[in-house]
Tab-separated table of C-alpha atoms in Angstrom:
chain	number	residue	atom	x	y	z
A	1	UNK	CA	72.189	149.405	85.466
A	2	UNK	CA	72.772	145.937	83.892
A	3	UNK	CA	69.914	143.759	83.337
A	4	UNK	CA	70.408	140.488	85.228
A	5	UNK	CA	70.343	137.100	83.433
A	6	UNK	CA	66.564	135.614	83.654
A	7	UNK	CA	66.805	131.862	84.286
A	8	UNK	CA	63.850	129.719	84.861
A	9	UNK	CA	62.576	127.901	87.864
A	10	UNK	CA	63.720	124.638	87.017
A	11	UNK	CA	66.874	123.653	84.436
A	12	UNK	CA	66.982	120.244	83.094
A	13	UNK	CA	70.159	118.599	83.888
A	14	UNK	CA	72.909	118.054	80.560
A	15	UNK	CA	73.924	114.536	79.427
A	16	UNK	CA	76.719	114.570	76.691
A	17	UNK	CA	74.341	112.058	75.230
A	18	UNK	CA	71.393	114.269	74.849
A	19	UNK	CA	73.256	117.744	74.936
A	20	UNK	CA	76.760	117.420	73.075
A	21	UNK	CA	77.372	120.358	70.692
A	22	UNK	CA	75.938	120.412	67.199
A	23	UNK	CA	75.170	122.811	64.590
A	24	UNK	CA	71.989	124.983	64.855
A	25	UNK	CA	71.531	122.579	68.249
A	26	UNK	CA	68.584	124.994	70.189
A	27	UNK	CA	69.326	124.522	74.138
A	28	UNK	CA	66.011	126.105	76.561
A	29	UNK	CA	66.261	125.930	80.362
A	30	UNK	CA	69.581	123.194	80.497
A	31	UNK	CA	72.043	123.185	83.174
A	32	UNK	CA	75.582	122.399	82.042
A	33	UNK	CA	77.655	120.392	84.424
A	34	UNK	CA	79.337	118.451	82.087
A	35	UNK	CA	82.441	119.017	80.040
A	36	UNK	CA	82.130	119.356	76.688
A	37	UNK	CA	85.631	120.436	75.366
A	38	UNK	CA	87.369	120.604	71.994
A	39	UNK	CA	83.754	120.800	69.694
A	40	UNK	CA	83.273	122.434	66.695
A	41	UNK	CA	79.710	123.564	65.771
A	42	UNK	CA	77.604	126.506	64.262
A	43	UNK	CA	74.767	128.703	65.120
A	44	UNK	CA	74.309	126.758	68.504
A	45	UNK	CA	71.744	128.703	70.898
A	46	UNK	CA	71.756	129.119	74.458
A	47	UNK	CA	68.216	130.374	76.020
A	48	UNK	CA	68.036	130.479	79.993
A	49	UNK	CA	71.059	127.882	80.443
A	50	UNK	CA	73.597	127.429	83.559
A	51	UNK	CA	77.146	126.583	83.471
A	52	UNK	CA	78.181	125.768	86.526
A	53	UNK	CA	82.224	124.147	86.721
A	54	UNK	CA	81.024	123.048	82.487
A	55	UNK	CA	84.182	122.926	80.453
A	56	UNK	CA	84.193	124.260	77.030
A	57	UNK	CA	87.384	124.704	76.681
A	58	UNK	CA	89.005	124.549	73.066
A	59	UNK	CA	85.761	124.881	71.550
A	60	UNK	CA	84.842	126.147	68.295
A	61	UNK	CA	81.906	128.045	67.941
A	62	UNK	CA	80.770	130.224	64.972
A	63	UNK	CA	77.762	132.428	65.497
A	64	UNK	CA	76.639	130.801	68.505
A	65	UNK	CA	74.131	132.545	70.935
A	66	UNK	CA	73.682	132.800	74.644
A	67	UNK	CA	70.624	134.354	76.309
A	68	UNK	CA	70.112	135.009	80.172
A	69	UNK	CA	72.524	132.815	80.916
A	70	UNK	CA	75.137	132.586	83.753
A	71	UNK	CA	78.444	130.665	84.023
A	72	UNK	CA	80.362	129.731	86.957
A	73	UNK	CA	83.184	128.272	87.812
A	74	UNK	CA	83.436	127.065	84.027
A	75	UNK	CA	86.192	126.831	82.085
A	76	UNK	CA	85.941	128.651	78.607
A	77	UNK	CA	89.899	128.947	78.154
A	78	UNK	CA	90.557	128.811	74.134
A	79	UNK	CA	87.162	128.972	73.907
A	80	UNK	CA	86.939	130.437	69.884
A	81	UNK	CA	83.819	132.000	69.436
A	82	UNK	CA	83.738	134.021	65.920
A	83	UNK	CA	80.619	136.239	65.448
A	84	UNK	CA	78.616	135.153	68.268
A	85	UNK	CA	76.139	137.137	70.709
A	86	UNK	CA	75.870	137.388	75.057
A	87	UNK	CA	72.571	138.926	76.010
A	88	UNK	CA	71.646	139.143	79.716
A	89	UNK	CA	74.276	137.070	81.017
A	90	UNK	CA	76.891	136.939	84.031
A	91	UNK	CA	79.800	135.169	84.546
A	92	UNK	CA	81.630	134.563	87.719
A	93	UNK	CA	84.803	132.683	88.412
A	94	UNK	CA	85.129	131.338	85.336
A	95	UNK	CA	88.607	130.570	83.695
A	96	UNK	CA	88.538	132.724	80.139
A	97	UNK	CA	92.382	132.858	79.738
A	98	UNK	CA	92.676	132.627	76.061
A	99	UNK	CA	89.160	133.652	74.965
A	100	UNK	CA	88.986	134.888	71.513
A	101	UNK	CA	85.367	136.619	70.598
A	102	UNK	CA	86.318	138.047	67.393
A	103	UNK	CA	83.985	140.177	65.672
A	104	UNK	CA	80.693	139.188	68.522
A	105	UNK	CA	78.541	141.450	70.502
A	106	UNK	CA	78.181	141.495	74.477
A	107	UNK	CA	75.474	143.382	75.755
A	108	UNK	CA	74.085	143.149	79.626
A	109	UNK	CA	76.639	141.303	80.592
A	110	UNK	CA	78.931	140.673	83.767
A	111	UNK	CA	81.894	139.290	84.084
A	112	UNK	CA	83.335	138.712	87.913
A	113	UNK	CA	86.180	137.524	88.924
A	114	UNK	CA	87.536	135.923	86.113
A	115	UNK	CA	90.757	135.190	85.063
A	116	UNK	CA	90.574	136.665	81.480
A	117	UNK	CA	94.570	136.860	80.682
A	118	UNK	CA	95.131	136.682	77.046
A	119	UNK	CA	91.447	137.045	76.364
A	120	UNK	CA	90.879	138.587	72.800
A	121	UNK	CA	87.657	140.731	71.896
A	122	UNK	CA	88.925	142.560	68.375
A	123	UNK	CA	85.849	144.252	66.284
A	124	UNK	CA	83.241	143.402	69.028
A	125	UNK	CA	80.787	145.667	70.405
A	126	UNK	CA	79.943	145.988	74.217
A	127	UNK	CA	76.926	147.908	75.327
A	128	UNK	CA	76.209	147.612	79.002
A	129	UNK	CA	79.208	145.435	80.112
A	130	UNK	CA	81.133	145.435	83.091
A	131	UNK	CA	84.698	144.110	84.638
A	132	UNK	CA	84.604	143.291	88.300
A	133	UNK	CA	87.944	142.379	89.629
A	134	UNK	CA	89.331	140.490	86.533
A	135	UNK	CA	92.529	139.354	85.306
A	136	UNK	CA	92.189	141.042	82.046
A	137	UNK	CA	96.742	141.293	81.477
A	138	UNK	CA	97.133	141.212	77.872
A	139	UNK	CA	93.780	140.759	76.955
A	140	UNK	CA	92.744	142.425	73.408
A	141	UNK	CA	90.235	145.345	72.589
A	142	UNK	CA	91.815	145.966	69.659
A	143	UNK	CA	89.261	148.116	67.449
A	144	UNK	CA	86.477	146.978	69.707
A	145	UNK	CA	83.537	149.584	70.609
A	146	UNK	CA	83.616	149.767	74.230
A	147	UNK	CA	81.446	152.885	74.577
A	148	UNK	CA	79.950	153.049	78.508
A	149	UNK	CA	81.727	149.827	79.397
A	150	UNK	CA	82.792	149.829	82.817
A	151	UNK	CA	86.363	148.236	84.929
A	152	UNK	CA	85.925	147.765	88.176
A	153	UNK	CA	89.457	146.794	89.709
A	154	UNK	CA	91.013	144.668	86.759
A	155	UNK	CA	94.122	143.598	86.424
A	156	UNK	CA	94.862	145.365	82.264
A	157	UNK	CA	98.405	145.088	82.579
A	158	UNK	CA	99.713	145.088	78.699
A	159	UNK	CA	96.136	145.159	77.603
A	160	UNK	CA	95.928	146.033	73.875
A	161	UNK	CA	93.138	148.927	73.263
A	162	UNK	CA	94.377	150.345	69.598
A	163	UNK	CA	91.537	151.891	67.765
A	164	UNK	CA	89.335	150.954	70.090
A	165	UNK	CA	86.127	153.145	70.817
A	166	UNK	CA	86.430	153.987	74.490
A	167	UNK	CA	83.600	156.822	74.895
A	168	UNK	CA	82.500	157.087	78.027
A	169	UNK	CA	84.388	153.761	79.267
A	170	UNK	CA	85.345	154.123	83.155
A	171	UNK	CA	88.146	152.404	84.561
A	172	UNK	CA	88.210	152.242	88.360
A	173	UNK	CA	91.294	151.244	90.387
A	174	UNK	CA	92.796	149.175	87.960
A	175	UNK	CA	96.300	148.161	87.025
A	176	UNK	CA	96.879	150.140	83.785
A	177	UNK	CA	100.918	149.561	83.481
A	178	UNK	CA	101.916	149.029	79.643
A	179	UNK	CA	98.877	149.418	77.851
A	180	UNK	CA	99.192	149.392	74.437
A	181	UNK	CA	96.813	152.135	72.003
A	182	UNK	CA	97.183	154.757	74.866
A	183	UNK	CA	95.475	157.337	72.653
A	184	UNK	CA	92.517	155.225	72.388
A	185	UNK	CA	91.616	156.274	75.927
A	186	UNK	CA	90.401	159.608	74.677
A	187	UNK	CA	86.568	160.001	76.133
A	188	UNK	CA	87.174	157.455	79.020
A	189	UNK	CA	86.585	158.471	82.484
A	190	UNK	CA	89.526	157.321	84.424
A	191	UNK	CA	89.593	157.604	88.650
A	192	UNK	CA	92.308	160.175	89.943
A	193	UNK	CA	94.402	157.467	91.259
A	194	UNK	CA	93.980	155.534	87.858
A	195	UNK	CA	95.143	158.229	85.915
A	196	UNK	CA	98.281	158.752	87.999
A	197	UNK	CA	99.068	154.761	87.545
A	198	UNK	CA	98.880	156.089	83.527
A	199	UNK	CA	100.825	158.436	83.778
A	200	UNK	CA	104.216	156.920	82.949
A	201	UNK	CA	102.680	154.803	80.081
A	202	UNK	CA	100.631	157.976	78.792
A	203	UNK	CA	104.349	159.822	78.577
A	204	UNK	CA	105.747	156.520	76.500
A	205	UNK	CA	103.121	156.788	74.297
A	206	UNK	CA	103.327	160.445	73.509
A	207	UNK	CA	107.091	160.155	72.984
A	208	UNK	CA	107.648	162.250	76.527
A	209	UNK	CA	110.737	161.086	78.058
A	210	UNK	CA	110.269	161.479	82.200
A	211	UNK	CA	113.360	162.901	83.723
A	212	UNK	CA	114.127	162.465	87.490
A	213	UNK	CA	114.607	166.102	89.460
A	214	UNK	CA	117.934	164.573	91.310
A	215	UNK	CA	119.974	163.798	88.600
């Protein structure tokens, strides 16, 4: 079971006077409803923050932190954040297409019906993380440890999983056409329908060439 994002009672509504991005800026109870796009700063922390319809889109971040936090409706797409950290935090609706979290952890966190397209997670590690109903096509795992991470319904058309860790991972009715590092799949737990979807992509992968029965 996920732990759920612990905001506080009140949040202190963001100016881009008083809350615009800068490094090692320390952010505690803020709600973001502003748009704060194209910034570059480091070791920025999040503690107990709302984004609701924030834009952050083109950012820069390096090493950056969020903690129970929840984002939605915001736009993150481009976002770049390099080596940085999600604890206890959800996001719904948000636009990610583009993403890159290169290298960054994720652990207790959500992520609901987002459109995540392009989205690029190499060398992170997820513990506790779940898909719901996401538009993950193209998005990339590559040598990411998703061990016990969970997709609910997502859209990984084309995703990229090579040397990924995938241990335990369960994919449940989701769109699995064209993914590329089939053999990283070994120790997932796919659905019976799931794995049928695979199949033809599985056979590519292993060099099997399908023949049809009529010809």
């Amino acid at each position: 079971m996920i732990v759920t994002p612990d905001l506080p009672a009140e949040l202190e509504p963001a100016t881009v006077d008083e809350h615009d991005l800068a490094d090692e800026a320390l952010f505690r109870g803020v709600s973001f409803e502003i748009d704060l796009p194209d910034r570059e700063a480091e070791l920025v922390e999040f503690e107990g923050c709302r984004f609701h319809r924030a834009d952050l889109s083109g950012t820069a971040l390096t090493k950056a932190r969020f903690t129970d936090c929840v984002f939605d409706h915001a736009n993150l797409a481009n976002l770049h954040a390099d080596k940085s950290a999600m604890w206890r935090v959800r996001l719904t609706s948000c636009r990610l297409t583009g993403l890159q979290w290169g290298g960054g952890t994720l652990r207790e966190v959500t992520v609901a019906q987002c459109r995540a397209d392009l989205a690029g997670f190499r060398f992170s590690g997820f513990k506790h993380v779940r898909f719901e109903e996401c538009n993950l096509a193209r998005a990339d795992f590559q040598d990411a440890d998703l061990t016990g991470a969970e997709f609910h319904d997502c859209d990984l058309t084309g995703a990229q999983f090579s040397r990924a860790k995938l241990t335990g991972a369960r994919f449940r009715n989701c769109e699995l056409a064209g993914l590329g590092g089939i053999t990283s799949l070994a120790g997932a737990i796919l659905a019976g329908q799931d794995l049928v979807a695979l199949s033809y992509t599985l056979a590519a992968g292993l060099g099997i060439r399908l023949e049809d029965p009529t010809d």
